[in-house]
XYZ file of C-alpha atoms in Angstrom:
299
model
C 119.856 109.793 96.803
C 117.227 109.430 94.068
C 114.470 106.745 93.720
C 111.562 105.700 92.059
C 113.075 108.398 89.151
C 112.768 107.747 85.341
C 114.653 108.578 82.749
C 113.326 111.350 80.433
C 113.465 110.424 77.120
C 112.056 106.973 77.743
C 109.614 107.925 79.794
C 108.502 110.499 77.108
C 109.133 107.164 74.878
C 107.482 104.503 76.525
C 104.655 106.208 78.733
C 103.677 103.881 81.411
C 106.399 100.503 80.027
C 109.293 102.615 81.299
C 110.717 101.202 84.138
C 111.533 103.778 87.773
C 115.426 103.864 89.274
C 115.089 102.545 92.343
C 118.788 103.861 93.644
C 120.075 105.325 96.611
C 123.440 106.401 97.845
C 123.780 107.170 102.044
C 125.428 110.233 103.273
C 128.530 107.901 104.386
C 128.715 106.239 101.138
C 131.111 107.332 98.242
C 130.645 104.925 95.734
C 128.079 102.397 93.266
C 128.853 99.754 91.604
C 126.338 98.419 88.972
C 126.929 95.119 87.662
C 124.875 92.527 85.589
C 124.413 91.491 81.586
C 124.793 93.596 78.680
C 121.325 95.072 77.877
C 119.939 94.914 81.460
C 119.935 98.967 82.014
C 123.758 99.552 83.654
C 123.940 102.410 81.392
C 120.669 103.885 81.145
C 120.749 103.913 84.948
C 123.669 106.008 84.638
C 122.188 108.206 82.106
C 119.350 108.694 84.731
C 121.089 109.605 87.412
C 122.913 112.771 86.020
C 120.243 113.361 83.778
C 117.749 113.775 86.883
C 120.151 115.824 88.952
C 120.323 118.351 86.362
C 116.981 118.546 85.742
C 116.344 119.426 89.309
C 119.495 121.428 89.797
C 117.936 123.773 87.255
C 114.700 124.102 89.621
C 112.429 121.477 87.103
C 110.114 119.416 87.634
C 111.565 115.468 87.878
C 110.479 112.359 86.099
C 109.269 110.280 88.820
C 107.082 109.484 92.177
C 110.033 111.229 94.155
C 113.736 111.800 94.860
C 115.862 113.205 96.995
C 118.792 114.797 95.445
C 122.464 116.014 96.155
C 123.147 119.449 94.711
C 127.006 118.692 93.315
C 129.288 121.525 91.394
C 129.515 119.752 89.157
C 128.806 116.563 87.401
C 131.196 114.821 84.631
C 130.581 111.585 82.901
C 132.501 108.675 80.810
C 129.628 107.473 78.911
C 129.590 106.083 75.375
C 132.389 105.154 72.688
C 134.433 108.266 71.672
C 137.228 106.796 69.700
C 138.781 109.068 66.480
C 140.315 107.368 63.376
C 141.079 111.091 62.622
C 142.374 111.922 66.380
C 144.152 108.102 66.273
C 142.492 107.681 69.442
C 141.607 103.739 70.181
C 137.987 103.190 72.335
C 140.150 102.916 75.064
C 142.748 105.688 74.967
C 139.416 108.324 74.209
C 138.238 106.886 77.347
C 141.143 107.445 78.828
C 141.634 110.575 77.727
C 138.533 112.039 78.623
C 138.878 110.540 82.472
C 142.278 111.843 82.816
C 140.264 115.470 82.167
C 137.628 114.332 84.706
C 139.644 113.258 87.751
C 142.445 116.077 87.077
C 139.837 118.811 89.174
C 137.508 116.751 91.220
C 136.343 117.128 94.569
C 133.869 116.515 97.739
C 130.774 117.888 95.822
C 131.497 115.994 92.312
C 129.454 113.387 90.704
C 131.115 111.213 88.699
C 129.350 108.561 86.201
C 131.711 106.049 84.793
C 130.315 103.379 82.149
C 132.966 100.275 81.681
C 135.555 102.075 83.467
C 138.818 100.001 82.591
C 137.484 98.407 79.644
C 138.873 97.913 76.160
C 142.248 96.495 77.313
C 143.885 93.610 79.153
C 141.280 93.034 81.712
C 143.306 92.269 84.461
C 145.413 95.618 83.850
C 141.972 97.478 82.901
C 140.747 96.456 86.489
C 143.533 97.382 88.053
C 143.560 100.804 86.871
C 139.847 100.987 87.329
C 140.571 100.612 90.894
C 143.191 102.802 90.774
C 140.921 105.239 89.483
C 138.062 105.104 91.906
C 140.752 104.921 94.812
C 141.869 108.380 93.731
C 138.607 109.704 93.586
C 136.970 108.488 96.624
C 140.462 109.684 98.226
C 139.079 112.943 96.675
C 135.584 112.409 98.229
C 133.900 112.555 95.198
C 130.735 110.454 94.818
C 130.964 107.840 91.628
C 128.802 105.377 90.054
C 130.277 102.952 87.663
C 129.439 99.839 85.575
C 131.169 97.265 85.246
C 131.770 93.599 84.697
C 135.279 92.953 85.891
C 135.126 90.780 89.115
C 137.897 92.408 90.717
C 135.320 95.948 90.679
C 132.503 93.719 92.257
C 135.233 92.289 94.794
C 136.699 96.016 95.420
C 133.031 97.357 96.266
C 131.850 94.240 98.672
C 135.305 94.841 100.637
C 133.998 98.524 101.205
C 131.577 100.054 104.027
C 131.474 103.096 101.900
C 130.169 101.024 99.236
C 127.579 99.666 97.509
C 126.579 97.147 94.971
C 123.663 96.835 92.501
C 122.587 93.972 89.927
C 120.400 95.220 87.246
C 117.802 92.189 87.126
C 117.347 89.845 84.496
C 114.934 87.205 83.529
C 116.734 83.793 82.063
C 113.468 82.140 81.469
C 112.529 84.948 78.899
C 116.218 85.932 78.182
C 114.078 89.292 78.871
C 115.812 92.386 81.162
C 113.435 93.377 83.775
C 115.326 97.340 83.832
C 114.942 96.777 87.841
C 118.044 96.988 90.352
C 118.607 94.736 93.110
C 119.986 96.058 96.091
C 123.065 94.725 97.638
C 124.154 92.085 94.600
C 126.553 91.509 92.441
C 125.409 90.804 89.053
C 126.594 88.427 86.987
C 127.488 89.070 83.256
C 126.690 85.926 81.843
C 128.012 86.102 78.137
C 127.986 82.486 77.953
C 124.581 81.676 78.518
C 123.379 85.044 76.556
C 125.484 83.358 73.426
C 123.348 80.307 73.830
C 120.309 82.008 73.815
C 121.439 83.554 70.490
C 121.791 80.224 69.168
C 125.710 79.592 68.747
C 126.580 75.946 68.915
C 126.245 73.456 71.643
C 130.106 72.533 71.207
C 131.058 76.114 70.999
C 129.153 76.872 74.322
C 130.414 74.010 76.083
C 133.782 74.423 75.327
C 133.523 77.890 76.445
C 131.838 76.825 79.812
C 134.565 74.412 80.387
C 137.353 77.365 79.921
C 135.671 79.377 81.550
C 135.476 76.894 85.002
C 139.258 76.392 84.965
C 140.233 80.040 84.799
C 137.694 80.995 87.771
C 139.909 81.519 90.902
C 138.211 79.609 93.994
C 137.352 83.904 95.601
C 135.292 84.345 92.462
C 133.786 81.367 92.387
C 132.761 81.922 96.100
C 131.628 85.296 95.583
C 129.554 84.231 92.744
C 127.974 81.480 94.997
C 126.887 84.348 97.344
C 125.732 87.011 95.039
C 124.019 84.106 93.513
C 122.151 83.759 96.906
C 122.035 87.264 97.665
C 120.083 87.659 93.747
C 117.871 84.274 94.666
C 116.720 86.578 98.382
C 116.329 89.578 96.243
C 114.226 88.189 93.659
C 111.946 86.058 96.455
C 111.371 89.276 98.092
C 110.458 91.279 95.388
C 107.937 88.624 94.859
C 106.670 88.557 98.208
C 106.100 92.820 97.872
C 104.461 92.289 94.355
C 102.285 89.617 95.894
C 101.271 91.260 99.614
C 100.685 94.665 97.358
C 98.436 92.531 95.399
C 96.819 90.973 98.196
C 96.462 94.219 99.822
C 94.640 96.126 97.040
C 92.672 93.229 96.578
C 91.069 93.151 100.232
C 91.109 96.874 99.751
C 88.446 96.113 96.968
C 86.743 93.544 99.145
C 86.533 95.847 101.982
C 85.052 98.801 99.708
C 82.444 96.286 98.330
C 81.706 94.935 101.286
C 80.521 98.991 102.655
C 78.974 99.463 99.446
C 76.839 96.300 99.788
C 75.964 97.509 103.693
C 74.870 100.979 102.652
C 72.913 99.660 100.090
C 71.308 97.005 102.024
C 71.147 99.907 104.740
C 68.943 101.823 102.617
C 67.197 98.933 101.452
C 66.161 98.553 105.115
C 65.178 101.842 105.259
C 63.368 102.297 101.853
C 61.263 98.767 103.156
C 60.386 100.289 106.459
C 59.032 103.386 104.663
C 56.796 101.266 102.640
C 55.612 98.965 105.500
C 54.780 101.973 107.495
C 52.801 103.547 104.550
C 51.305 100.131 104.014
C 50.624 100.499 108.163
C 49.184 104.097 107.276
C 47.101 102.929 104.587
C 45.290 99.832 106.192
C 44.104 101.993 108.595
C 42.533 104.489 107.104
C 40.856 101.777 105.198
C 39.713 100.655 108.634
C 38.740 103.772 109.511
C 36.867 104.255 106.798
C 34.773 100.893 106.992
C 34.006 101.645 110.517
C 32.908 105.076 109.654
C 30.820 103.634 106.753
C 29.528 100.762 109.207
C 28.291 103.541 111.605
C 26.864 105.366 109.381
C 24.849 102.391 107.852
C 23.811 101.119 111.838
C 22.303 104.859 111.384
């Protein structure tokens, strides 16, 4: 249930340019999926998660303005590349391997972090058995968070109550990742337009665009058409917080100079009333002197 929650190291690395995890998971909900391009923060995010709940499950302090966390039994990841030229173990049959030792003695109070799951194979036969896998586990009641870019995942989680989707966020004007997560989209992976960025050739990319049109079935195209949307509403209403918290510490500052100015024109008031009344004071006892010296001379 964590949020606003950095990671450690690059918090310790960065200092104030790391970005927070905004993620949550409801009590009803079983599983995340966390979608979006290569290098946008899938699995750092990941990393954060179980790095945080450990942290706290050990009674120390977290890396963040505040979370609320699930105290699991225990918590088992599939993170990283772990294949063996000495084990003969492919990328995918280590991953495999080590989720076949994962799932094998899961239950309600697991946490399970899976980065790619599926990956590394025939991608329609990898998403299958991706789904395959989190079907088992969620059959287990195990919570799970997995990244992914296979379609079929992001279709899988929006057909779910129990689900939920993020996009990590990423700006295409500076080909820069903003490390954020937006709530309730799928991402898009976007190799093609990454490529072009990275300067392959114009041919290249627009043969690849064209093959990649005709082998989009008419559900994904429709679902990225509304995550497209649901990205566009996201991103407008980030804005909109970024600007009224703008506008809200600025009239904050407006308001506070505003007092200031009144309390010092407030004792301006005051310090000229003091000196008009000592002026008052001081004319007359010159009067009263000049009468007294005019009496005294009538004498």
């Amino acid at each position: 249930k964590g949020q606003a929650v950095h990671h450690p190291l690059l918090l310790l690395g960065t200092g104030t340019d790391s970005v927070p995890l905004g993620l949550s998971m409801g009590d009803n909900q079983r599983l995340i999926v966390v979608s979006g391009p290569d290098t946008g923060g899938k699995t750092a995010s990941l990393k954060s998660v179980g790095l945080n709940h450990i942290i706290g499950m050990c009674g120390l302090p977290l890396f963040g303005a505040r979370a609320n966390l699930i105290f699991f039994d225990q918590i088992k990841a599939d993170i990283g590349d772990h294949q063996s030229l000495v084990m003969d173990l492919s990328t995918f049959s280590a991953h495999m391997t080590n989720i076949s030792n994962i799932i094998t003695h899961v239950n309600g109070r697991s946490l399970l972090l899976f980065d790619e799951l599926g990956t590394g194979t025939d991608p329609r036969e990898g998403a299958a058995l991706a789904i395959a896998v989190l079907e088992y586990v969620r059959a287990k009641q195990s919570k799970v968070i997995v990244t992914t870019h296979f379609s079929e995942m992001k279709s899988y989680a929006f057909e779910r109550p129990d689900a939920k989707m993020y996009a990590v966020d990423f700006d295409y004007d500076t080909f820069i990742p903003t490390y954020r997560l937006l709530d309730g989209v799928a991402g898009r992976s976007d190799p093609i337009i990454i490529a072009e960025r990275l300067g392959f050739p114009e041919s290249l990319i627009a043969d690849a665009s064209k093959r990649a049109d005709a082998m989009k079935s008419s559900t994904e195209a429709a679902l990225e058409d509304i995550n497209l949307m649901r990205a566009e509403a996201e991103h407008l209403r980030r804005v909109l917080i970024e600007k009224e918290t703008g506008l809200a510490q600025r009239e904050a500052k407006v308001n506070e100079a505003s007092t200031e100015l009144k309390e010092k024109l407030s004792k301006k008031d005051l310090e000229l009333l003091e000196e008009t009344m000592a002026l008052l004071q001081k004319g007359k006892r010159l009067a009263d002197n000049r009468m007294k010296a005019s009496s005294e001379d009538i004498s």
